[in-house]
CSV table of C-alpha atoms in Angstrom, one decimal:
chain,number,residue,atom,x,y,z
A,1,MET,CA,-0.1,0.1,0.0
A,2,LYS,CA,1.0,3.5,-0.6
A,3,LYS,CA,2.4,5.8,2.4
A,4,PHE,CA,-1.1,7.6,2.5
A,5,ASP,CA,-2.9,4.9,2.9
A,6,THR,CA,-1.2,3.4,5.7
A,7,CYS,CA,-1.4,6.6,7.4
A,8,TYR,CA,-5.6,7.0,6.6
A,9,ASN,CA,-5.1,10.2,4.7
A,10,ASP,CA,-8.9,11.5,5.3
A,11,LYS,CA,-8.6,12.6,1.4
A,12,PHE,CA,-8.2,8.9,0.5
A,13,LEU,CA,-11.3,8.0,2.2
A,14,LYS,CA,-13.2,10.8,0.2
A,15,GLY,CA,-13.1,12.9,3.0
A,16,LYS,CA,-15.9,11.1,4.9
A,17,PRO,CA,-14.8,11.1,8.9
A,18,ILE,CA,-15.3,7.6,10.3
A,19,LEU,CA,-16.4,7.4,14.0
A,20,PHE,CA,-15.1,10.5,15.8
A,21,VAL,CA,-12.4,11.7,13.5
A,22,ASN,CA,-14.2,14.8,12.6
A,23,TYR,CA,-12.3,17.0,15.6
A,24,LYS,CA,-15.6,18.9,15.9
A,25,THR,CA,-17.6,15.6,16.4
A,26,ARG,CA,-14.1,14.5,18.9
A,27,LEU,CA,-14.2,17.8,20.7
A,28,LEU,CA,-17.9,17.2,21.5
A,29,PHE,CA,-17.2,14.0,22.8
A,30,GLU,CA,-14.6,14.8,24.9
A,31,PHE,CA,-16.5,18.1,26.6
A,32,ALA,CA,-19.3,15.3,27.2
A,33,MET,CA,-17.2,13.2,28.9
A,34,GLY,CA,-15.4,15.9,31.1
A,35,ALA,CA,-19.2,16.8,32.1
A,36,VAL,CA,-20.6,13.3,32.8
A,37,PHE,CA,-17.3,13.0,35.0
A,38,TYR,CA,-18.2,16.3,36.6
A,39,LEU,CA,-21.6,15.3,37.0
A,40,ILE,CA,-20.5,12.2,38.7
A,41,LEU,CA,-18.2,13.1,41.2
A,42,THR,CA,-21.0,16.0,42.3
A,43,SER,CA,-23.9,13.7,42.7
A,44,THR,CA,-21.9,10.9,44.7
A,45,LEU,CA,-19.0,12.9,46.5
A,46,PHE,CA,-20.2,16.5,46.7
A,47,ALA,CA,-23.7,16.0,46.7
A,48,GLU,CA,-24.4,18.4,48.9
A,49,GLU,CA,-22.3,21.1,47.9
A,50,PRO,CA,-23.3,24.0,44.9
A,51,PHE,CA,-22.2,24.1,41.7
A,52,ASP,CA,-18.3,25.1,41.4
A,53,TRP,CA,-17.2,26.3,38.1
A,54,LYS,CA,-13.6,25.7,38.8
A,55,GLY,CA,-14.4,22.1,39.2
A,56,PHE,CA,-15.9,21.8,36.2
A,57,VAL,CA,-13.8,23.5,34.0
A,58,PHE,CA,-10.7,21.5,35.2
A,59,SER,CA,-13.1,18.3,34.5
A,60,ILE,CA,-13.3,19.4,30.9
A,61,TRP,CA,-9.6,20.4,30.8
A,62,LEU,CA,-8.6,16.9,32.0
A,63,PHE,CA,-10.4,15.2,29.6
A,64,PHE,CA,-9.4,17.2,26.9
A,65,PHE,CA,-5.5,17.0,27.8
A,66,ILE,CA,-5.6,13.4,28.1
A,67,ALA,CA,-7.8,12.6,25.1
A,68,GLU,CA,-6.2,15.0,22.6
A,69,GLY,CA,-2.8,13.6,23.6
A,70,ILE,CA,-3.6,9.9,23.2
A,71,PHE,CA,-5.7,10.6,19.6
A,72,ALA,CA,-2.5,12.9,18.5
A,73,PHE,CA,0.0,9.9,19.6
A,74,ASN,CA,-2.5,7.5,17.7
A,75,LYS,CA,-2.2,9.7,14.4
A,76,ILE,CA,1.8,10.2,15.1
A,77,ILE,CA,2.0,6.4,15.2
A,78,ALA,CA,0.1,5.3,12.3
A,79,CYS,CA,2.5,5.9,9.7
A,80,LYS,CA,5.1,3.6,11.1
A,81,HIS,CA,2.9,1.3,13.0
A,82,PRO,CA,-0.4,0.7,10.6
A,83,TRP,CA,-2.8,-1.3,12.5
A,84,HIS,CA,-3.7,-3.8,9.9
A,85,THR,CA,-0.1,-4.8,9.6
A,86,HIS,CA,1.1,-4.4,13.5
A,87,THR,CA,-2.2,-4.7,15.1
A,88,LYS,CA,-0.5,-6.2,18.4
A,89,GLY,CA,2.4,-3.7,18.6
A,90,ARG,CA,0.0,-1.1,17.8
A,91,ILE,CA,-1.9,-1.8,20.9
A,92,ILE,CA,0.9,-2.3,23.6
A,93,ILE,CA,2.4,1.3,22.3
A,94,LEU,CA,-0.8,3.1,22.8
A,95,LEU,CA,-1.7,1.2,26.4
A,96,ILE,CA,1.6,2.2,27.3
A,97,PHE,CA,1.8,5.7,26.0
A,98,SER,CA,-1.9,6.5,27.7
A,99,ALA,CA,-0.8,5.1,30.6
A,100,ILE,CA,2.3,7.7,30.7
A,101,TRP,CA,0.2,10.2,29.6
A,102,PHE,CA,-2.3,9.9,32.2
A,103,VAL,CA,0.1,9.8,35.0
A,104,ILE,CA,1.3,12.8,33.7
A,105,ALA,CA,-2.4,14.4,33.6
A,106,VAL,CA,-2.8,13.5,37.2
A,107,ALA,CA,0.3,14.9,38.1
A,108,MET,CA,-0.3,18.1,36.7
A,109,SER,CA,-3.9,17.8,38.5
A,110,HIS,CA,-1.9,17.5,42.0
A,111,TYR,CA,-0.3,20.7,41.3
A,112,ILE,CA,-3.8,22.3,40.5
A,113,LYS,CA,-5.4,21.1,43.5
A,114,PRO,CA,-4.7,23.6,45.8
A,115,TRP,CA,-6.8,26.3,43.6
A,116,LEU,CA,-9.5,23.7,43.3
A,117,GLU,CA,-10.2,22.9,47.1
A,118,ASP,CA,-10.5,27.1,47.8
A,119,ASP,CA,-10.0,26.8,51.3
A,120,LYS,CA,-12.0,23.4,51.3
A,121,PRO,CA,-9.5,20.7,51.6
A,122,LEU,CA,-10.0,17.3,49.6
A,123,THR,CA,-10.1,14.1,51.3
A,124,ASP,CA,-8.1,11.3,50.3
A,125,MET,CA,-10.6,9.0,49.7
A,126,ALA,CA,-12.7,11.7,47.3
A,127,TYR,CA,-9.5,11.9,45.4
A,128,ASN,CA,-8.7,8.4,45.2
A,129,VAL,CA,-12.2,8.1,44.0
A,130,ALA,CA,-11.9,10.7,41.4
A,131,ILE,CA,-8.6,9.2,40.1
A,132,ILE,CA,-10.0,5.5,39.6
A,133,ILE,CA,-13.3,7.0,37.7
A,134,SER,CA,-10.8,9.0,35.6
A,135,ILE,CA,-9.4,5.7,34.9
A,136,LEU,CA,-12.4,4.1,33.7
A,137,PHE,CA,-13.3,7.2,31.9
A,138,VAL,CA,-10.0,7.0,29.7
A,139,THR,CA,-10.2,2.8,29.2
A,140,ILE,CA,-13.4,3.7,27.5
A,141,TYR,CA,-11.7,6.4,25.6
A,142,VAL,CA,-9.2,4.0,24.6
A,143,ILE,CA,-11.2,1.4,23.8
A,144,LEU,CA,-13.2,3.8,21.4
A,145,LEU,CA,-10.0,4.4,20.0
A,146,PHE,CA,-9.1,0.9,19.5
A,147,ALA,CA,-12.5,0.3,17.6
A,148,PHE,CA,-11.6,3.6,15.5
A,149,ASN,CA,-8.1,2.4,14.2
A,150,TYR,CA,-9.8,-1.4,13.3
A,151,HIS,CA,-12.8,0.6,11.3
A,152,GLN,CA,-10.4,3.1,9.8
A,153,SER,CA,-7.7,0.4,8.5
A,154,LEU,CA,-10.5,-2.1,7.4
A,155,SER,CA,-11.7,1.0,5.3
A,156,VAL,CA,-8.2,1.4,4.1
A,157,VAL,CA,-8.0,-2.4,3.2
A,158,MET,CA,-11.3,-2.5,1.5
A,159,ILE,CA,-11.0,0.4,-0.6
A,160,GLU,CA,-7.3,-0.4,-1.6
A,161,ASN,CA,-8.7,-4.1,-2.2
A,162,GLU,CA,-11.4,-2.6,-4.3
A,163,ARG,CA,-8.9,-0.6,-6.5
A,164,LEU,CA,-6.7,-3.4,-7.3
A,165,GLN,CA,-9.6,-5.5,-8.3
A,166,GLN,CA,-10.6,-2.8,-10.7
A,167,ASP,CA,-6.9,-2.9,-12.2
A,168,LYS,CA,-7.3,-6.2,-12.8
A,169,LEU,CA,-10.3,-6.1,-14.6
A,170,LYS,CA,-9.0,-3.3,-16.7
A,171,GLN,CA,-5.8,-5.5,-17.4
A,172,ASP,CA,-7.8,-8.8,-18.2
A,173,TYR,CA,-10.0,-7.0,-20.4
A,174,ARG,CA,-7.6,-5.4,-22.6
A,175,ALA,CA,-5.4,-8.6,-22.8
A,176,LEU,CA,-9.0,-10.0,-23.9
A,177,GLN,CA,-9.2,-7.3,-26.6
A,178,ASP,CA,-5.7,-7.6,-27.2
A,179,GLN,CA,-6.7,-11.2,-28.7
A,180,ILE,CA,-9.0,-9.8,-31.1
A,181,ASN,CA,-6.6,-8.4,-33.6
A,182,PRO,CA,-4.5,-11.1,-34.4
A,183,HIS,CA,-7.8,-13.4,-34.9
A,184,PHE,CA,-9.6,-11.1,-36.8
A,185,LEU,CA,-6.4,-10.1,-39.1
A,186,PHE,CA,-5.9,-13.7,-39.5
A,187,ASN,CA,-9.4,-14.5,-40.7
A,188,ASN,CA,-9.5,-11.9,-43.3
A,189,LEU,CA,-6.1,-12.2,-44.7
A,190,SER,CA,-7.1,-16.0,-45.4
A,191,THR,CA,-10.3,-14.4,-47.1
A,192,LEU,CA,-8.5,-11.8,-49.2
A,193,ILE,CA,-5.8,-14.8,-50.4
A,194,ALA,CA,-9.0,-16.4,-51.6
A,195,ILE,CA,-10.2,-13.6,-53.3
A,196,ILE,CA,-7.4,-13.2,-55.1
A,197,ARG,CA,-7.2,-16.5,-56.5
A,198,GLN,CA,-11.0,-15.9,-58.2
A,199,ASP,CA,-11.0,-12.4,-58.9
A,200,LYS,CA,-8.0,-9.9,-58.5
A,201,ASP,CA,-10.3,-7.0,-59.3
A,202,ALA,CA,-12.4,-7.8,-56.5
A,203,ALA,CA,-9.7,-8.7,-54.2
A,204,ILE,CA,-8.6,-5.1,-54.7
A,205,ARG,CA,-12.1,-3.8,-53.6
A,206,PHE,CA,-11.9,-6.0,-51.0
A,207,ALA,CA,-8.3,-4.9,-49.7
A,208,ILE,CA,-9.9,-1.1,-49.7
A,209,ASN,CA,-12.7,-1.7,-47.7
A,210,PHE,CA,-10.5,-3.9,-45.5
A,211,SER,CA,-8.6,-0.8,-44.6
A,212,ASP,CA,-11.4,1.0,-43.5
A,213,VAL,CA,-13.0,-2.1,-41.6
A,214,TYR,CA,-9.9,-2.6,-40.0
A,215,ARG,CA,-9.5,0.8,-38.8
A,216,TYR,CA,-12.4,0.5,-37.2
A,217,VAL,CA,-11.0,-2.6,-35.5
A,218,LEU,CA,-8.2,-0.5,-34.2
A,219,GLN,CA,-10.5,2.3,-32.8
A,220,SER,CA,-12.9,0.0,-30.8
A,221,ASN,CA,-10.2,-1.6,-29.0
A,222,LYS,CA,-9.8,1.7,-27.1
A,223,HIS,CA,-13.6,1.2,-25.6
A,224,THR,CA,-14.9,-1.8,-23.7
A,225,SER,CA,-18.3,-1.4,-25.2
A,226,ILE,CA,-20.1,0.9,-27.9
A,227,LYS,CA,-23.6,1.8,-28.9
A,228,LEU,CA,-25.3,-0.9,-31.1
A,229,SER,CA,-26.1,1.4,-34.1
A,230,GLU,CA,-22.0,1.7,-34.6
A,231,GLU,CA,-21.9,-1.9,-34.2
A,232,ILE,CA,-24.6,-2.4,-36.8
A,233,SER,CA,-23.3,-0.1,-39.1
A,234,PHE,CA,-19.6,-1.5,-39.0
A,235,MET,CA,-21.5,-5.0,-39.5
A,236,LYS,CA,-23.1,-3.6,-42.9
A,237,ALA,CA,-19.6,-2.8,-44.1
A,238,PHE,CA,-18.2,-5.6,-42.8
A,239,GLY,CA,-20.9,-7.9,-44.6
A,240,ALA,CA,-19.9,-6.0,-48.0
A,241,LEU,CA,-16.4,-7.7,-47.7
A,242,HIS,CA,-17.7,-11.3,-47.8
A,243,LYS,CA,-20.5,-10.4,-50.0
A,244,GLU,CA,-17.6,-9.1,-52.7
A,245,ARG,CA,-16.0,-12.6,-52.4
A,246,LEU,CA,-19.3,-14.9,-52.2
A,247,ARG,CA,-21.7,-12.9,-54.0
A,248,ASP,CA,-24.7,-14.6,-54.3
A,249,GLY,CA,-23.5,-17.3,-52.1
A,250,LEU,CA,-24.4,-15.1,-49.1
A,251,ILE,CA,-27.7,-14.2,-48.1
A,252,TRP,CA,-27.6,-11.0,-45.5
A,253,GLU,CA,-30.9,-10.2,-43.3
A,254,PHE,CA,-31.0,-7.5,-40.7
A,255,ASP,CA,-34.4,-6.9,-38.6
A,256,VAL,CA,-33.2,-4.5,-35.5
A,257,ASP,CA,-35.4,-2.8,-33.4
A,258,ASP,CA,-34.5,1.3,-33.3
A,259,LYS,CA,-35.2,1.2,-29.9
A,260,TYR,CA,-31.9,-0.9,-28.8
A,261,TYR,CA,-29.7,1.4,-31.1
A,262,SER,CA,-28.1,3.0,-28.0
A,263,TRP,CA,-27.8,0.1,-26.0
A,264,GLN,CA,-23.9,-1.3,-25.9
A,265,LEU,CA,-22.5,-4.3,-26.4
A,266,PRO,CA,-18.6,-5.1,-26.3
A,267,PRO,CA,-17.2,-4.2,-29.7
A,268,LEU,CA,-16.7,-6.6,-32.5
A,269,SER,CA,-19.0,-9.5,-31.3
A,270,MET,CA,-20.9,-9.6,-34.2
A,271,GLN,CA,-17.9,-9.9,-36.4
A,272,LEU,CA,-16.7,-12.7,-34.4
A,273,LEU,CA,-20.0,-14.6,-35.1
A,274,ILE,CA,-20.1,-13.8,-39.0
A,275,GLU,CA,-16.4,-14.6,-39.6
A,276,ASN,CA,-17.2,-18.3,-37.7
A,277,ALA,CA,-20.4,-18.4,-39.9
A,278,VAL,CA,-18.3,-17.7,-43.1
A,279,LYS,CA,-15.3,-19.9,-42.0
A,280,HIS,CA,-17.4,-22.9,-41.4
A,281,ASN,CA,-20.2,-23.2,-43.8
A,282,VAL,CA,-20.2,-23.8,-47.6
A,283,ALA,CA,-21.7,-20.4,-49.1
A,284,THR,CA,-22.3,-20.6,-53.2
A,285,LYS,CA,-24.9,-19.9,-55.5
A,286,GLY,CA,-26.8,-23.3,-55.1
A,287,SER,CA,-26.1,-23.7,-51.4
A,288,PRO,CA,-26.2,-20.5,-50.2
A,289,LEU,CA,-25.1,-19.5,-46.6
A,290,THR,CA,-28.3,-17.0,-44.6
A,291,ILE,CA,-27.1,-14.9,-42.1
A,292,LYS,CA,-30.1,-13.4,-39.6
A,293,VAL,CA,-29.4,-10.1,-37.6
A,294,TYR,CA,-32.3,-9.3,-35.2
A,295,THR,CA,-33.3,-8.2,-31.9
A,296,LYS,CA,-35.4,-10.2,-29.4
A,297,ASP,CA,-36.0,-9.7,-25.7
A,298,ASP,CA,-32.9,-7.2,-24.7
A,299,TYR,CA,-30.9,-9.9,-27.1
A,300,ILE,CA,-29.2,-9.1,-30.3
A,301,VAL,CA,-29.2,-12.5,-32.1
A,302,VAL,CA,-27.3,-13.8,-34.9
A,303,TRP,CA,-28.4,-16.8,-36.7
A,304,ASN,CA,-27.1,-18.6,-39.3
A,305,SER,CA,-27.8,-21.9,-41.7
A,306,ILE,CA,-25.5,-24.9,-41.3
A,307,ASN,CA,-23.9,-26.3,-44.2
A,308,PRO,CA,-20.4,-27.2,-43.2
A,309,LYS,CA,-17.1,-27.6,-45.0
A,310,SER,CA,-15.5,-30.6,-45.3
A,311,THR,CA,-12.4,-29.3,-43.6
A,312,THR,CA,-12.3,-26.5,-41.2
A,313,TYR,CA,-10.4,-26.1,-38.4
A,314,SER,CA,-11.2,-24.0,-35.1
A,315,THR,CA,-9.5,-23.1,-32.0
A,316,ASN,CA,-12.8,-21.7,-30.7
A,317,THR,CA,-11.0,-19.1,-29.0
A,318,GLY,CA,-13.4,-16.5,-30.4
A,319,LEU,CA,-16.2,-17.8,-28.5
A,320,SER,CA,-14.4,-18.5,-25.3
A,321,ASN,CA,-13.1,-15.0,-25.4
A,322,LEU,CA,-16.4,-13.5,-26.3
A,323,ARG,CA,-17.7,-15.2,-23.2
A,324,LYS,CA,-15.1,-13.7,-21.1
A,325,ARG,CA,-15.7,-10.4,-22.5
A,326,TYR,CA,-19.3,-10.2,-21.3
A,327,GLU,CA,-18.8,-11.7,-18.1
A,328,LEU,CA,-16.6,-8.5,-17.6
A,329,LEU,CA,-19.4,-6.3,-18.4
A,330,THR,CA,-22.4,-7.9,-17.2
A,331,ASP,CA,-23.9,-10.7,-15.1
A,332,LYS,CA,-26.3,-11.8,-18.3
A,333,GLN,CA,-25.2,-14.7,-20.0
A,334,ILE,CA,-24.5,-15.7,-23.8
A,335,VAL,CA,-27.1,-18.1,-25.3
A,336,ILE,CA,-25.5,-20.6,-28.1
A,337,GLU,CA,-28.1,-22.6,-29.7
A,338,HIS,CA,-26.4,-25.3,-32.4
A,339,THR,CA,-28.5,-28.0,-34.2
A,340,ASP,CA,-27.8,-29.6,-37.6
A,341,LYS,CA,-29.8,-27.0,-39.5
A,342,GLU,CA,-28.9,-23.6,-37.9
A,343,PHE,CA,-26.4,-22.0,-35.3
A,344,ARG,CA,-27.8,-19.1,-33.4
A,345,VAL,CA,-26.0,-17.3,-30.7
A,346,GLU,CA,-27.9,-14.5,-28.4
A,347,LEU,CA,-25.6,-11.9,-27.2
A,348,PRO,CA,-27.1,-9.5,-24.5
A,349,LEU,CA,-27.9,-5.9,-24.8
A,350,ILE,CA,-26.3,-3.5,-21.9
A,351,LYS,CA,-28.1,-1.0,-21.1
A,352,GLN,CA,-25.5,0.0,-18.3
A,353,ILE,CA,-21.9,-1.3,-18.1
A,354,LYS,CA,-20.5,-2.7,-15.1
A,355,GLU,CA,-18.5,0.4,-13.7
A,356,GLN,CA,-15.6,-1.1,-12.8
A,357,ILE,CA,-14.3,-1.1,-16.2
A,358,ASP,CA,-16.3,1.9,-17.8
A,359,ASN,CA,-12.7,3.0,-18.6
A,360,VAL,CA,-10.3,0.7,-19.9
A,361,ASP,CA,-7.4,3.5,-20.0
């Protein structure tokens, strides 16, 4: 952890006071302790005596002196002895200092005693009882300070763990996105090679379109999610690449509800599914490949007919990658259905992205 974490910097904790760390609340608490201490003494030992303003002022001063001294020392040792890593040592040091500081306060009160007595000497019993009661109050204060330390340390650790978790999510998502570029590039270079063998002019048009599409791919990698409208526009341009090669062997159908255009999904999600459909199925004029893209119950569905090629190879990296990317964005799951006649993938459309990785950069 950073140094300011172990010192419990208030700004790190978003400026929100924990327990009585706020100085106004803390001073009010100490004033209340002094007042209660005075009331207990006067109601038990000096019940028949009138209100003594000297005794009241002394009681307030005594607890200000003791409590603020202990609290200040607690803040000083916080850097070198953070509670979450030096709990035992912190308790021992604080207890020792509290005892020493209390003895100093008692010694000082002994010199102030003549001023308080005002020709009415305190009995030894009354003085000793007052000391015992003050020890009880100081003990309560120290216990509350232990609770404060524990609560604040726990808050710091939880915030730091949350920060580390967010950093890990961002790194994981970036790693998954980095897998897209090689996958996309490999598939489309394979397509370009196939077109070159059939039609050189079509290959040139494909290469030009491919450069535009790949530019979108590079730009989309800067985002964890994009609007469905942008992905649809990209998909139509991307589909034109395959249409250039397959011509009548590829049939496109789009039926996307406009109300979902502002919803989000991971970039290049549908592009992966289109690639897989074209890669693994025969797409000729006599046996065309049909691809349908439509919305259904907050999902975008990519459906394709099945007419498998005799020789294809797949590492299944794409779908696995897509699943993991969705897991980092939403609790909704991808739905995959595969039969002898059709392959359908339902991708959740996300109205609000998880906060943890809203900004990968």
